[in-house]
């Protein structure tokens, strides 16, 4: 068992998630001024398409992290064999994805209705984009290996530096040479190659201690069996997360999409906190017996529920004045109710990370995938019905109810007892009370007072929770 402290790992993951966001906030305006809005829009579409092709990972990066964590007590040679097998499979899938992408993208680019000069730039950039697939898919395996070894400081340091390089190197090339898509993509490929190469050096230094070990076909079935369910879940997730905006556009018009997508995008950023926690506890849960993993889940639920309530409560109450200052009064009047409901949903989503992580760490990613598939059609029906009844807030309510159902089902299949989740009740009540406060449309001063009082209540409850205080002490995480 790694001697690294879990609370440190959470902080490393959190910093590793925030730094790329900050880098993007700084560089996006400079990009637009340097290469123009049209080129930047095309570049965004290219990265969006690349993101969808990430399905060729086939869940191997998560499967590798799980298998390496679960085999932590095995001989190093066994784990290194799993690592080399995963690398070989991922590299093959990366080459295949490169071929498929080029086969599809070239004909589409030929008929893309843009300026001929820009079309030519796209065609010259496509071979470079294809190189991303083997590099990035292999990088996923390296990241999974470091996650399994709980080397989160190294992992997040390297990924943060890589993210900054991916943002800045293309910008430097287009600024110093000329504004063009192929130079921007070239810079991104070189930056990604450096980042993944750095991760690879760390992994192969770890593997070298086992001597000369080869990939083994005996691990292929386990990796694909686990990764297959991850892939299935990843195919459904974009539908569950994007159907609401598509149906809003079809029923309420494109203007309503902005009133929904902007607060949704901003509110979802708070999920980097439970996501950081999830990355830290996953390898430990994978190495534990079910009873011990469930005990760790109980502790994690309490911490995440209280911390996220302290963020969600003021966000729910102050979202309207915040939107007025940021965008404008008309936008805030249209979007604030939906935004408040979405933040409530984000709180439920944050505690849902815990049963999700537990199920995957115990080798049951199939349960998560089946639950997501089960939710799809009811979610569509609920969206249409609630949008017809309540408009934009109805769409937010449908998404929120789906998340609550998702958390309930995953907790049920994880066999969490009432005593395991009892600690989430009080912060949950505070979140609901914050939602009720917004319905009275209080003045800003009263909004601030209400938010402060509810946050104080959550804080006092945290101080009264003897177990929660214990869980936040470094000496507890050191021996977990």
Coordinates of C-alpha atoms in Angstrom, one line a residue:
X1 CA 0.0 0.0 0.0
X2 CA 1.3 3.4 -0.9
X3 CA 2.4 5.6 2.0
X4 CA 1.0 8.7 0.2
X5 CA -1.6 10.6 2.1
X6 CA -5.1 10.5 0.6
X7 CA -5.9 14.1 1.5
X8 CA -2.7 15.2 -0.3
X9 CA -3.7 13.1 -3.4
X10 CA -7.1 14.9 -3.4
X11 CA -5.4 18.3 -3.4
X12 CA -3.0 17.2 -6.2
X13 CA -5.9 16.1 -8.3
X14 CA -7.8 19.3 -7.6
X15 CA -4.8 21.5 -8.6
X16 CA -4.4 19.3 -11.7
X17 CA -8.0 20.0 -12.7
X18 CA -8.0 23.8 -12.0
X19 CA -4.7 24.6 -13.7
X20 CA -5.9 23.6 -17.3
X21 CA -9.1 25.7 -16.7
X22 CA -7.0 28.7 -15.8
X23 CA -4.7 28.2 -18.7
X24 CA -7.7 28.1 -21.1
X25 CA -9.2 31.2 -19.6
X26 CA -6.0 33.1 -20.2
X27 CA -5.2 31.9 -23.7
X28 CA -8.6 31.7 -25.3
X29 CA -8.9 35.5 -25.9
X30 CA -5.4 35.6 -27.2
X31 CA -6.1 32.7 -29.6
X32 CA -9.2 34.5 -31.0
X33 CA -7.2 37.7 -31.6
X34 CA -4.2 35.8 -33.1
X35 CA -5.9 33.3 -35.5
X36 CA -9.4 34.9 -35.7
X37 CA -12.8 33.7 -34.6
X38 CA -13.4 31.5 -37.7
X39 CA -10.2 29.5 -37.3
X40 CA -10.7 29.2 -33.6
X41 CA -14.2 27.9 -34.2
X42 CA -12.9 25.3 -36.6
X43 CA -10.2 24.3 -34.2
X44 CA -12.8 23.9 -31.5
X45 CA -14.9 21.6 -33.8
X46 CA -11.8 19.6 -34.6
X47 CA -11.1 19.0 -30.9
X48 CA -14.8 18.2 -30.3
X49 CA -14.6 15.5 -33.0
X50 CA -11.4 14.2 -31.5
X51 CA -13.1 13.9 -28.1
X52 CA -15.8 11.7 -29.6
X53 CA -13.2 9.5 -31.2
X54 CA -11.8 8.9 -27.7
X55 CA -14.3 6.0 -27.5
X56 CA -11.6 4.0 -29.2
X57 CA -9.9 3.9 -25.8
X58 CA -12.4 1.1 -25.1
X59 CA -12.2 1.8 -21.4
X60 CA -8.6 0.4 -21.4
X61 CA -7.2 3.3 -19.3
X62 CA -9.8 2.8 -16.6
X63 CA -9.4 -1.0 -16.8
X64 CA -5.6 -0.7 -16.5
X65 CA -6.0 1.5 -13.4
X66 CA -8.4 -1.0 -11.9
X67 CA -6.4 -4.2 -12.6
X68 CA -3.1 -2.7 -11.5
X69 CA -4.8 -1.5 -8.2
X70 CA -6.5 -4.8 -7.6
X71 CA -3.2 -6.7 -8.2
X72 CA -1.2 -4.4 -5.9
X73 CA -0.4 -7.3 -3.5
X74 CA 0.8 -9.5 -6.5
X75 CA 4.3 -9.8 -7.7
X76 CA 5.6 -6.8 -9.6
X77 CA 6.2 -8.9 -12.7
X78 CA 2.4 -9.7 -12.9
X79 CA 1.5 -6.1 -12.7
X80 CA 4.1 -5.0 -15.2
X81 CA 2.8 -7.7 -17.6
X82 CA -0.7 -6.1 -17.3
X83 CA 0.8 -2.7 -18.0
X84 CA 2.6 -3.9 -21.1
X85 CA -0.5 -5.7 -22.4
X86 CA -2.6 -2.6 -21.9
X87 CA 0.0 -0.4 -23.7
X88 CA 0.0 -2.9 -26.7
X89 CA -3.8 -3.0 -26.9
X90 CA -4.1 0.8 -26.6
X91 CA -1.4 1.5 -29.2
X92 CA -3.2 -0.9 -31.7
X93 CA -6.5 0.9 -31.0
X94 CA -4.8 4.3 -31.5
X95 CA -3.5 3.3 -34.9
X96 CA -6.9 1.9 -35.9
X97 CA -8.6 5.1 -34.7
X98 CA -6.1 7.2 -36.7
X99 CA -7.1 5.2 -39.8
X100 CA -10.8 5.5 -39.2
X101 CA -10.6 9.2 -38.5
X102 CA -8.7 10.0 -41.6
X103 CA -11.1 7.9 -43.7
X104 CA -14.1 9.8 -42.4
X105 CA -12.6 13.3 -41.9
X106 CA -11.0 13.8 -45.4
X107 CA -14.3 13.4 -47.4
X108 CA -16.1 15.7 -44.9
X109 CA -13.5 18.4 -45.1
X110 CA -13.7 18.3 -48.9
X111 CA -17.3 19.3 -48.8
X112 CA -17.0 21.6 -45.7
X113 CA -18.7 24.9 -46.6
X114 CA -15.9 27.3 -45.6
X115 CA -13.4 29.5 -47.5
X116 CA -11.2 27.5 -49.9
X117 CA -8.1 28.6 -48.1
X118 CA -9.4 27.5 -44.8
X119 CA -10.5 24.2 -46.3
X120 CA -7.0 23.7 -47.5
X121 CA -5.7 24.4 -44.0
X122 CA -8.1 21.8 -42.6
X123 CA -6.9 19.1 -45.1
X124 CA -3.3 19.8 -44.3
X125 CA -4.0 19.6 -40.6
X126 CA -5.9 16.3 -40.7
X127 CA -2.8 14.0 -40.9
X128 CA -1.4 15.8 -37.9
X129 CA -4.7 15.4 -36.0
X130 CA -4.5 11.6 -36.7
X131 CA -1.3 11.4 -34.8
X132 CA -3.1 12.5 -31.7
X133 CA -4.9 9.1 -31.4
X134 CA -2.1 6.7 -30.7
X135 CA -0.3 9.3 -28.6
X136 CA -3.3 10.2 -26.4
X137 CA -4.7 6.7 -26.0
X138 CA -1.2 5.5 -24.9
X139 CA -1.1 8.5 -22.5
X140 CA -4.4 7.2 -20.9
X141 CA -2.7 3.9 -20.0
X142 CA 0.3 5.8 -18.5
X143 CA -2.1 7.9 -16.5
X144 CA -3.9 4.8 -15.3
X145 CA -0.7 3.2 -14.2
X146 CA 0.4 6.3 -12.1
X147 CA -3.1 6.5 -10.7
X148 CA -2.9 2.8 -9.6
X149 CA 0.4 3.5 -8.0
X150 CA -1.0 6.6 -6.2
X151 CA 1.7 8.8 -7.7
X152 CA -0.8 11.7 -8.0
X153 CA 1.8 14.4 -7.5
X154 CA 3.8 13.2 -10.4
X155 CA 0.7 12.5 -12.5
X156 CA -0.9 15.9 -12.0
X157 CA 2.4 17.8 -12.3
X158 CA 3.1 16.2 -15.6
X159 CA -0.5 16.6 -16.8
X160 CA -0.7 20.3 -15.7
X161 CA 2.5 21.1 -17.5
X162 CA 1.2 19.2 -20.5
X163 CA -2.0 21.1 -20.5
X164 CA -0.2 24.4 -20.4
X165 CA 2.0 23.3 -23.3
X166 CA -1.0 22.3 -25.3
X167 CA -2.5 25.7 -24.8
X168 CA 0.7 27.8 -25.3
X169 CA 2.8 26.0 -27.9
X170 CA 0.2 26.2 -30.7
X171 CA -0.3 29.9 -29.8
X172 CA 3.4 30.6 -30.0
X173 CA 3.7 29.0 -33.4
X174 CA 0.7 30.8 -34.9
X175 CA 2.0 34.1 -33.3
X176 CA 5.6 33.8 -34.4
X177 CA 5.2 32.2 -37.8
X178 CA 1.7 32.7 -39.2
X179 CA -1.9 32.2 -38.2
X180 CA -3.0 28.8 -39.6
X181 CA -4.8 25.7 -38.5
X182 CA -2.0 23.3 -39.4
X183 CA 0.5 25.2 -37.2
X184 CA -1.9 25.3 -34.3
X185 CA -2.5 21.5 -34.6
X186 CA 1.3 20.9 -35.1
X187 CA 2.0 22.7 -31.8
X188 CA -0.7 20.8 -30.0
X189 CA 0.7 17.4 -31.3
X190 CA 4.2 18.3 -30.3
X191 CA 3.0 19.5 -26.8
X192 CA 1.0 16.3 -26.4
X193 CA 3.9 14.1 -27.4
X194 CA 6.2 15.8 -24.8
X195 CA 3.5 15.4 -22.1
X196 CA 2.8 11.7 -22.9
X197 CA 6.5 11.0 -23.3
X198 CA 7.2 12.4 -19.8
X199 CA 4.4 10.2 -18.3
X200 CA 5.9 7.2 -20.2
X201 CA 9.3 7.8 -18.7
X202 CA 7.9 7.6 -15.2
X203 CA 5.9 4.4 -16.0
X204 CA 8.7 2.6 -17.7
X205 CA 11.1 3.5 -14.9
X206 CA 8.6 1.8 -12.6
X207 CA 8.3 -1.3 -14.9
X208 CA 12.0 -1.7 -15.5
X209 CA 12.5 -2.9 -11.9
X210 CA 10.6 -6.2 -12.9
X211 CA 13.2 -7.0 -15.5
X212 CA 12.2 -8.0 -19.0
X213 CA 8.5 -8.7 -19.0
X214 CA 6.3 -9.1 -22.1
X215 CA 2.7 -8.5 -22.8
X216 CA 0.5 -11.5 -22.2
X217 CA -2.7 -12.6 -23.9
X218 CA -3.9 -13.9 -20.5
X219 CA -4.7 -10.3 -19.5
X220 CA -6.6 -9.3 -22.6
X221 CA -9.9 -10.8 -21.6
X222 CA -10.0 -9.1 -18.2
X223 CA -9.0 -5.7 -19.6
X224 CA -11.6 -5.8 -22.4
X225 CA -14.3 -7.3 -20.2
X226 CA -13.9 -4.4 -17.7
X227 CA -13.2 -1.7 -20.4
X228 CA -16.1 -2.8 -22.5
X229 CA -18.7 -1.8 -19.9
X230 CA -16.8 1.5 -19.4
X231 CA -17.1 2.1 -23.2
X232 CA -20.8 1.3 -23.2
X233 CA -21.4 3.7 -20.3
X234 CA -19.3 6.4 -22.1
X235 CA -21.4 6.0 -25.2
X236 CA -24.6 6.6 -23.3
X237 CA -23.2 9.5 -21.1
X238 CA -23.0 12.1 -23.9
X239 CA -26.7 11.4 -24.7
X240 CA -27.7 11.8 -21.1
X241 CA -25.7 15.0 -20.8
X242 CA -26.7 16.5 -24.1
X243 CA -30.3 15.4 -24.8
X244 CA -31.6 18.1 -22.6
X245 CA -30.0 20.9 -24.7
X246 CA -31.1 19.3 -27.9
X247 CA -34.7 19.0 -26.8
X248 CA -34.7 22.5 -25.4
X249 CA -33.6 23.8 -28.8
X250 CA -36.3 21.8 -30.5
X251 CA -39.1 22.8 -28.2
X252 CA -38.1 26.3 -26.8
X253 CA -35.8 27.6 -29.5
X254 CA -32.0 28.2 -29.7
X255 CA -32.2 31.3 -27.5
X256 CA -33.3 29.1 -24.6
X257 CA -30.3 26.8 -25.1
X258 CA -28.0 29.7 -24.0
X259 CA -30.1 30.4 -20.9
X260 CA -29.6 26.7 -20.0
X261 CA -26.1 25.8 -21.3
X262 CA -24.2 28.7 -19.8
X263 CA -25.3 28.1 -16.1
X264 CA -25.0 24.3 -16.7
X265 CA -21.4 24.7 -17.9
X266 CA -20.4 27.0 -15.0
X267 CA -22.2 24.9 -12.4
X268 CA -20.6 21.7 -13.6
X269 CA -17.2 23.1 -12.8
X270 CA -17.8 22.4 -9.0
X271 CA -17.7 18.7 -9.9
X272 CA -13.9 18.9 -10.2
X273 CA -13.9 18.5 -6.3
X274 CA -15.7 15.1 -6.1
X275 CA -13.9 14.0 -9.3
X276 CA -10.6 14.8 -7.6
X277 CA -11.7 12.8 -4.6
X278 CA -12.9 9.9 -6.9
X279 CA -9.5 9.7 -8.6
X280 CA -7.7 9.5 -5.2
X281 CA -9.9 6.8 -3.6
X282 CA -10.4 4.6 -6.6
X283 CA -7.1 2.8 -6.5
X284 CA -7.4 2.3 -2.7
X285 CA -10.9 0.9 -3.0
X286 CA -9.8 -1.4 -5.8
X287 CA -7.2 -2.9 -3.5
X288 CA -9.6 -3.3 -0.6
X289 CA -12.0 -6.0 0.3
X290 CA -15.7 -5.1 -0.2
X291 CA -16.3 -4.4 3.5
X292 CA -13.3 -2.1 3.8
X293 CA -14.2 -0.3 0.6
X294 CA -17.7 0.3 1.8
X295 CA -16.4 1.8 5.0
X296 CA -14.1 4.1 3.0
X297 CA -17.2 5.0 0.9
X298 CA -19.1 6.0 4.0
X299 CA -16.4 8.4 5.1
X300 CA -16.1 9.8 1.6
X301 CA -19.9 10.4 1.4
X302 CA -19.8 12.5 4.6
X303 CA -16.9 14.6 3.5
X304 CA -18.1 15.2 -0.1
X305 CA -21.7 16.0 1.0
X306 CA -20.7 18.6 3.6
X307 CA -18.0 20.3 1.5
X308 CA -20.2 20.4 -1.6
X309 CA -23.1 21.9 0.5
X310 CA -20.8 24.7 1.6
X311 CA -20.3 25.5 -2.1
X312 CA -23.8 24.8 -3.4
X313 CA -25.8 26.7 -0.8
X314 CA -24.4 30.2 -1.6
X315 CA -24.3 29.4 -5.3
X316 CA -28.0 28.5 -5.3
X317 CA -29.0 31.7 -3.4
X318 CA -26.7 34.1 -5.2
X319 CA -27.0 32.8 -8.7
X320 CA -29.4 35.5 -9.9
X321 CA -27.3 38.5 -8.8
X322 CA -24.2 36.8 -10.0
X323 CA -25.7 36.3 -13.5
X324 CA -26.9 39.9 -13.5
X325 CA -23.3 41.2 -12.9
X326 CA -21.7 38.7 -15.2
X327 CA -24.1 38.7 -18.3
X328 CA -27.0 41.0 -17.7
X329 CA -30.4 41.4 -15.9
X330 CA -32.5 40.1 -18.8
X331 CA -30.4 36.9 -19.1
X332 CA -30.5 36.4 -15.3
X333 CA -34.3 36.8 -15.1
X334 CA -34.6 34.0 -17.8
X335 CA -31.9 31.7 -16.5
X336 CA -31.7 32.0 -12.7
X337 CA -34.4 29.5 -11.7
X338 CA -33.1 26.8 -14.0
X339 CA -29.6 27.6 -12.8
X340 CA -30.6 27.1 -9.1
X341 CA -32.2 23.8 -9.9
X342 CA -29.1 22.7 -11.8
X343 CA -26.9 23.5 -8.8
X344 CA -29.1 21.3 -6.6
X345 CA -28.6 18.6 -9.2
X346 CA -24.8 19.1 -9.1
X347 CA -24.9 18.5 -5.3
X348 CA -26.7 15.2 -5.8
X349 CA -24.3 14.4 -8.6
X350 CA -21.3 15.0 -6.4
X351 CA -22.4 12.4 -3.8
X352 CA -23.2 10.1 -6.7
X353 CA -19.5 9.9 -7.4
X354 CA -19.1 7.7 -4.3
X355 CA -21.3 4.7 -5.2
X356 CA -20.1 5.0 -8.8
X357 CA -16.5 4.8 -7.7
X358 CA -17.3 1.9 -5.3
X359 CA -19.0 -0.2 -8.0
X360 CA -16.2 0.3 -10.5
X361 CA -13.5 -0.3 -7.8
X362 CA -15.2 -3.7 -7.0
X363 CA -15.2 -4.8 -10.6
X364 CA -18.8 -4.0 -11.4
X365 CA -18.7 -1.3 -14.1
X366 CA -21.5 -3.3 -15.8
X367 CA -24.0 -2.1 -13.1
X368 CA -23.2 1.6 -13.9
X369 CA -23.6 1.0 -17.6
X370 CA -26.9 -0.8 -17.2
X371 CA -28.3 1.9 -15.0
X372 CA -27.4 4.6 -17.5
X373 CA -29.0 2.6 -20.3
X374 CA -32.1 2.1 -18.1
X375 CA -32.4 5.9 -17.5
X376 CA -32.3 7.0 -21.1
X377 CA -35.9 6.6 -22.3
X378 CA -37.5 7.7 -19.1
X379 CA -35.3 10.8 -19.1
X380 CA -36.4 11.7 -22.6
X381 CA -40.1 11.3 -21.6
X382 CA -39.5 13.3 -18.5
X383 CA -37.8 16.1 -20.4
X384 CA -40.6 16.5 -22.8
X385 CA -43.3 16.4 -20.1
X386 CA -41.6 18.9 -17.7
X387 CA -40.5 21.3 -20.5
X388 CA -44.2 21.3 -21.6
X389 CA -45.3 22.0 -18.1
X390 CA -42.7 24.4 -16.8
X391 CA -40.5 25.5 -19.7
X392 CA -36.8 25.9 -19.1
X393 CA -36.9 25.2 -15.3
X394 CA -38.7 22.0 -16.2
X395 CA -35.7 20.9 -18.2
X396 CA -33.4 21.6 -15.3
X397 CA -35.8 19.7 -13.0
X398 CA -35.8 16.7 -15.3
X399 CA -32.0 16.6 -15.3
X400 CA -32.0 16.9 -11.5
X401 CA -34.5 14.1 -11.0
X402 CA -32.5 11.8 -13.3
X403 CA -29.4 12.5 -11.2
X404 CA -31.3 11.7 -8.0
X405 CA -32.6 8.4 -9.6
X406 CA -29.1 7.6 -10.7
X407 CA -27.6 8.1 -7.2
X408 CA -30.4 6.0 -5.7
X409 CA -30.0 3.1 -8.1
X410 CA -26.2 3.0 -7.8
X411 CA -26.4 3.2 -4.0
X412 CA -29.0 0.4 -4.0
X413 CA -26.8 -1.9 -6.2
X414 CA -23.8 -1.0 -4.1
X415 CA -25.8 -2.2 -1.1
X416 CA -25.3 1.0 0.9
X417 CA -27.3 1.0 4.1
X418 CA -29.1 3.9 5.6
X419 CA -26.3 4.2 8.2
X420 CA -23.8 4.6 5.4
X421 CA -25.5 7.6 3.9
X422 CA -27.1 9.1 7.0
X423 CA -24.5 11.9 7.2
X424 CA -25.7 13.4 3.8
X425 CA -29.2 14.2 5.2
X426 CA -28.4 17.4 7.0
X427 CA -26.3 19.0 4.2
X428 CA -29.0 17.9 1.8
X429 CA -31.7 19.7 3.8
X430 CA -29.6 22.8 3.7
X431 CA -29.3 22.6 -0.1
X432 CA -33.1 22.2 -0.4
X433 CA -33.7 25.2 2.0
X434 CA -31.4 27.3 -0.1
X435 CA -33.6 26.4 -3.1
X436 CA -36.7 27.5 -1.1
X437 CA -35.0 30.8 -0.2
X438 CA -34.6 31.7 -3.9
X439 CA -38.3 31.2 -4.5
X440 CA -39.0 34.3 -2.3
X441 CA -36.7 36.5 -4.5
X442 CA -35.0 38.2 -1.5
X443 CA -33.0 41.4 -1.9
X444 CA -29.2 41.0 -2.2
X445 CA -28.6 41.8 1.5
X446 CA -31.1 39.1 2.6
X447 CA -29.7 36.7 0.1
X448 CA -26.2 37.2 1.6
X449 CA -27.6 36.8 5.1
X450 CA -29.5 33.6 4.2
X451 CA -26.5 32.1 2.5
X452 CA -24.3 32.9 5.5
X453 CA -26.7 31.4 8.0
X454 CA -27.1 28.1 6.0
X455 CA -23.4 27.8 5.5
X456 CA -22.9 28.4 9.3
X457 CA -25.4 25.6 10.0
X458 CA -23.5 23.2 7.7
X459 CA -20.2 24.2 9.3
X460 CA -21.5 23.7 12.9
X461 CA -22.9 20.3 11.9
X462 CA -19.5 19.3 10.5
X463 CA -17.9 20.3 13.9
X464 CA -20.5 18.2 15.7
X465 CA -19.8 15.1 13.5
X466 CA -17.1 13.4 15.5
X467 CA -16.4 11.0 12.7
X468 CA -16.2 13.7 10.1
X469 CA -13.7 15.7 12.2
X470 CA -11.6 12.5 12.5
X471 CA -11.8 11.9 8.7
X472 CA -10.3 15.3 8.0
X473 CA -7.2 14.7 10.1
X474 CA -4.0 13.8 8.3
X475 CA -3.2 10.9 10.6
X476 CA -6.4 9.2 9.6
X477 CA -5.7 9.3 5.9
X478 CA -2.1 8.3 6.5
X479 CA -3.2 4.9 7.8
X480 CA -6.2 4.5 5.5

